[in-house]
Short mmCIF file of C-alpha atoms in Angstrom, two decimals:
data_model
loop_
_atom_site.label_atom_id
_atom_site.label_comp_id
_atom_site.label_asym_id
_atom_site.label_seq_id
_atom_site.Cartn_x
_atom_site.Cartn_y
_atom_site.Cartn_z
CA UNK A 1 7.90 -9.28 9.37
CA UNK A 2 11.70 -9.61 9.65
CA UNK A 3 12.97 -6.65 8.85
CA UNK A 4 16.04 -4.18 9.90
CA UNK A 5 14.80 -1.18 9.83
CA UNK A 6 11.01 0.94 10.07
CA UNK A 7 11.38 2.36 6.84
CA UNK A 8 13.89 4.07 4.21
CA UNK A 9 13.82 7.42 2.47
CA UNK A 10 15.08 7.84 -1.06
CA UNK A 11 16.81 10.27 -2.38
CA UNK A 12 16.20 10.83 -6.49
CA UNK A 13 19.45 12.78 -6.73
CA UNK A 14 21.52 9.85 -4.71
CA UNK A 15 19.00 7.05 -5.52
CA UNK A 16 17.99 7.58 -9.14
CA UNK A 17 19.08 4.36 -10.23
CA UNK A 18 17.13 2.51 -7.44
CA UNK A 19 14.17 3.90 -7.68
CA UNK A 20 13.97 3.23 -11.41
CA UNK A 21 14.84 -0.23 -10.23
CA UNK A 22 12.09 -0.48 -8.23
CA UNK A 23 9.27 0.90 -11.56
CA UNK A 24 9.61 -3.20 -12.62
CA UNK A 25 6.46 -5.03 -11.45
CA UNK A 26 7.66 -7.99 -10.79
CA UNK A 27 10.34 -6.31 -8.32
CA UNK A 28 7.96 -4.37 -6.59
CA UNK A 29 5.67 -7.82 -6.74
CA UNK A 30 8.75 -9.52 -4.95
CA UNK A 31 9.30 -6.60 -2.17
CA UNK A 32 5.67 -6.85 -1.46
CA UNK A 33 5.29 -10.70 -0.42
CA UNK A 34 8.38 -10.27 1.33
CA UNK A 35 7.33 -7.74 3.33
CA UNK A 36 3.60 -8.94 3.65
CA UNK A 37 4.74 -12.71 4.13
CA UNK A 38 8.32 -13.17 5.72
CA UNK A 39 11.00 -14.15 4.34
CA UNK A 40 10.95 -16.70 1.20
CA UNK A 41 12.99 -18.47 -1.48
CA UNK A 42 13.06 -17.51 -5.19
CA UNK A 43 11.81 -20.91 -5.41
CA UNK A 44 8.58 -20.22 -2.88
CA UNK A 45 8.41 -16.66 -4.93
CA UNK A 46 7.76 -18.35 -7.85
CA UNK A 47 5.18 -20.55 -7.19
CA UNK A 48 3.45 -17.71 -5.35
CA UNK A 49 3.89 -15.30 -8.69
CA UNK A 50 3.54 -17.91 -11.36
CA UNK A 51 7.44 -16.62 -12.79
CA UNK A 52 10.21 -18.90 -13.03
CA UNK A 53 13.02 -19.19 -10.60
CA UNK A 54 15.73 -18.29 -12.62
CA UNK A 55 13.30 -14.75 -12.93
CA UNK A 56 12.35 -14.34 -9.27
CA UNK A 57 16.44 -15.00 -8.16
CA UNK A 58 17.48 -12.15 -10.79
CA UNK A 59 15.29 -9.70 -9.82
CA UNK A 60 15.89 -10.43 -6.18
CA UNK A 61 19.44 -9.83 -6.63
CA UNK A 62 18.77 -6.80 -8.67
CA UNK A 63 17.02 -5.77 -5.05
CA UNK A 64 19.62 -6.76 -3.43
CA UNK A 65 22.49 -4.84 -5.49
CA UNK A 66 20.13 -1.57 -4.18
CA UNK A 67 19.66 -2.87 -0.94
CA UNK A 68 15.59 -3.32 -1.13
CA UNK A 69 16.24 -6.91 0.51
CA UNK A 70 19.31 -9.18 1.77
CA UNK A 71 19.57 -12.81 2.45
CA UNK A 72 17.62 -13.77 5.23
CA UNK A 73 18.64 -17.15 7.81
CA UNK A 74 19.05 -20.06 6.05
CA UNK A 75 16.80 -23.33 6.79
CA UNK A 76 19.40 -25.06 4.76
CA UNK A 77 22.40 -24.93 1.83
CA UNK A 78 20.41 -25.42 -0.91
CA UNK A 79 18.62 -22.56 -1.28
CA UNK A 80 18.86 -18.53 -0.48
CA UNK A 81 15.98 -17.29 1.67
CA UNK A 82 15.83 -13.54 1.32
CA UNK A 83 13.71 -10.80 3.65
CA UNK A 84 12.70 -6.94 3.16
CA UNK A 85 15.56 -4.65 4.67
CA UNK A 86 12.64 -2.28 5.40
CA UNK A 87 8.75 -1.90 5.97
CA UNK A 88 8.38 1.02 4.02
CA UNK A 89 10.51 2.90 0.84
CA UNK A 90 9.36 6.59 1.20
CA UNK A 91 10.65 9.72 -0.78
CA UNK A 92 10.05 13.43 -1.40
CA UNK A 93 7.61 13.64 -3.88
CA UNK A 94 8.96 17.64 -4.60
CA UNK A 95 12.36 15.92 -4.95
CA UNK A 96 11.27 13.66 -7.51
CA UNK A 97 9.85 16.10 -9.75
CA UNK A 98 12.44 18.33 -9.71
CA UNK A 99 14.81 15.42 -11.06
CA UNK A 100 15.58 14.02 -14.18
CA UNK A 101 13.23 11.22 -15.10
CA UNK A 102 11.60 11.75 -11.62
CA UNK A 103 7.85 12.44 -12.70
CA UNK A 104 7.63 9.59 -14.96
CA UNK A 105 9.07 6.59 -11.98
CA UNK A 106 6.77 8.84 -9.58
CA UNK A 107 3.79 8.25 -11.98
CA UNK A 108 4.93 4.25 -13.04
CA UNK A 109 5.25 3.61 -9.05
CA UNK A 110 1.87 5.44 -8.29
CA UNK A 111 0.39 3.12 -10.92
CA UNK A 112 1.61 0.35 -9.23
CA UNK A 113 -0.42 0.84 -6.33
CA UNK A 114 -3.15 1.08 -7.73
CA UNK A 115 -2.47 -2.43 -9.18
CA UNK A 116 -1.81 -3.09 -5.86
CA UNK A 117 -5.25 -2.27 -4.49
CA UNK A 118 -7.06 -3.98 -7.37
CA UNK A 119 -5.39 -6.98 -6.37
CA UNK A 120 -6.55 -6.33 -2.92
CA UNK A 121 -9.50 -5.74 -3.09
CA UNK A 122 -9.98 -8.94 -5.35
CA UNK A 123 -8.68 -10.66 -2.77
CA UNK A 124 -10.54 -9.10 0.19
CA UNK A 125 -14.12 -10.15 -0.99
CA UNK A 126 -12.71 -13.33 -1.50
CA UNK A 127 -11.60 -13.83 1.12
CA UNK A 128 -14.85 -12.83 2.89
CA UNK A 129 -16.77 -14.70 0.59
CA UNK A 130 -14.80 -17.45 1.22
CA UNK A 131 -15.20 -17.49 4.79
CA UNK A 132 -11.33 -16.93 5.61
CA UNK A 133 -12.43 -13.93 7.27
CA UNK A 134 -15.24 -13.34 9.75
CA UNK A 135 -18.15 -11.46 9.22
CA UNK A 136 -16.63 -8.95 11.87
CA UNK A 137 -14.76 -7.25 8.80
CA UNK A 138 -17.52 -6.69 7.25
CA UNK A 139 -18.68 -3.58 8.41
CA UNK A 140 -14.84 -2.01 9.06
CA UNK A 141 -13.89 -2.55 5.82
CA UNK A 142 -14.06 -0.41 3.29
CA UNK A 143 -12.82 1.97 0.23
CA UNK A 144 -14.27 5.40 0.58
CA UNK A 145 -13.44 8.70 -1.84
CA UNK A 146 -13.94 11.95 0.39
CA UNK A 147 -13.68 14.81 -1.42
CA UNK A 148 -12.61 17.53 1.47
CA UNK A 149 -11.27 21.51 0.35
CA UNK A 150 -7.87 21.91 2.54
CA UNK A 151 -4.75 23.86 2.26
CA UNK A 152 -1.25 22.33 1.27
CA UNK A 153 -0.54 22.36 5.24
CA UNK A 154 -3.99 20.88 6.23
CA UNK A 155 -3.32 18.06 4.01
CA UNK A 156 0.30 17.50 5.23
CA UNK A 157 -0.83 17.40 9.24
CA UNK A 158 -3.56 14.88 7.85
CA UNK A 159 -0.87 12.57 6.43
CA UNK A 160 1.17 13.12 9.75
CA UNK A 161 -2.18 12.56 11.90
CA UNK A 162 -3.11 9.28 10.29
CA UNK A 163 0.69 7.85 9.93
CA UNK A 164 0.52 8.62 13.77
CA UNK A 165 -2.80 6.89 14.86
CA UNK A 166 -1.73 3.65 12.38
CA UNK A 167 1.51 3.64 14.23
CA UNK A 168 -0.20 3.59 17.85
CA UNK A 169 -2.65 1.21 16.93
CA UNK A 170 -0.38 -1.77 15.15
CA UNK A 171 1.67 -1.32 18.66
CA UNK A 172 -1.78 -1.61 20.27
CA UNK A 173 -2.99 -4.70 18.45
CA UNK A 174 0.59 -6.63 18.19
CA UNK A 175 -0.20 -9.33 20.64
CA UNK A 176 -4.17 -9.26 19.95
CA UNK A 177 -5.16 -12.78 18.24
CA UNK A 178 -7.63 -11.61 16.68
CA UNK A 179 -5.72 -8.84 14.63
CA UNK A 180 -5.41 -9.63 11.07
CA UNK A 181 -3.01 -8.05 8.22
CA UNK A 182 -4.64 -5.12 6.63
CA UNK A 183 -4.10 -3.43 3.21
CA UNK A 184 -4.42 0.66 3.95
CA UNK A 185 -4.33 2.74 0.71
CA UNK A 186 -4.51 6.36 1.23
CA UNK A 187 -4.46 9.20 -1.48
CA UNK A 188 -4.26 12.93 -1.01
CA UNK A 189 -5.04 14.39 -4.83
CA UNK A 190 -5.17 17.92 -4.60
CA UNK A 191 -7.76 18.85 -8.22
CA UNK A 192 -7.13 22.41 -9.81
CA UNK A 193 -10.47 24.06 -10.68
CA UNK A 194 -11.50 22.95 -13.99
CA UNK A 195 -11.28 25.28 -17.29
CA UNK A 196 -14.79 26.91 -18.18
CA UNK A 197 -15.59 28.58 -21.79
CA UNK A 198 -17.07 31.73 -19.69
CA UNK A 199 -16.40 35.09 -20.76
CA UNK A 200 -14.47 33.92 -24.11
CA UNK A 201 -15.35 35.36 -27.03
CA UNK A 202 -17.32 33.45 -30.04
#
């Protein structure tokens, strides 16, 4: 991953106009392989997204003109490589609610993701079914849907606890061979109780 920076907040009453950049798909396609693959040409982009060029090089300059990505080293003249400025694009999700517009790009980019893991997943078992991954994933992997009762700050320390152990253990496996790229979707969903007809009158 060449990138400058860890990560970047956003800010909906600074950044309004790029994070609505970033509810297109085939943007937040783009930032994606660039960030899981390297740095690439709108060329390479296309082949890998089945878009044209003249698409992929617009909406990489549109990331550009918000700073999402820059131009990476060139192999040669003929053609702009470009790279992910960051790893991650963060915000305050109280933020965006409280501005303008801000609960409908939090909901579009929350979709997203789930696109996102569809497409992983999809991937993943063919990948093991394929062989391109050893049958020591296997038993790691996995999608699981615990359904614990916390408080608003028990959930918060177990968003800082796992950001935390993922950050020790990438450092841990950087130089291990035998580390592969892996997807990690996490959701915290807090459920009000549901509505019950008891006690209303007929």
């Amino acid at each position: 991953m060449d990138s400058e920076d860890s990560g970047r907040v956003l800010d909906p009453a600074q950044d309004g106009a790029a994070l609505k950049a970033l509810t297109h798909p085939l943007r937040l396609t783009l930032l994606g392989l660039l960030r899981q693959h390297g740095p690439a040409t709108a060329s390479e982009l296309a082949v890998r997204t089945g878009e044209s060029s003249a698409s992929t090089s617009y909406h990489l300059r549109v990331l550009a003109k918000y700073a999402f990505v820059a131009e990476a080293d060139h192999r040669d003249s003929r053609e702009r490589r470009w790279k992910s400025v960051h790893d991650v694009t963060s915000w305050s999700n109280e933020a965006m609610r409280a501005s303008p517009g801000g609960s409908v790009i939090l909901s579009v980019l929350h979709r997203r993701q789930i696109e996102h893991l569809q497409q992983s997943l999809d991937r993943h078992e063919a990948d093991l079914d394929s062989g391109r991954l050893g049958e020591e994933w296997q038993e790691p992997s996995g999608v699981s849907d615990l359904l614990p009762r916390l408080t608003p700050e028990s959930l918060a320390e177990l968003w800082e606890v796992f950001r935390a152990k993922t950050a020790e253990l990438t450092a841990r496996d950087a130089e291990d061979p035998r580390a592969e790229q892996v997807v990690l979707f996490t959701a915290g969903l807090p459920l009000a109780p549901e509505a019950t007809d008891a006690g209303e009158g007929s």
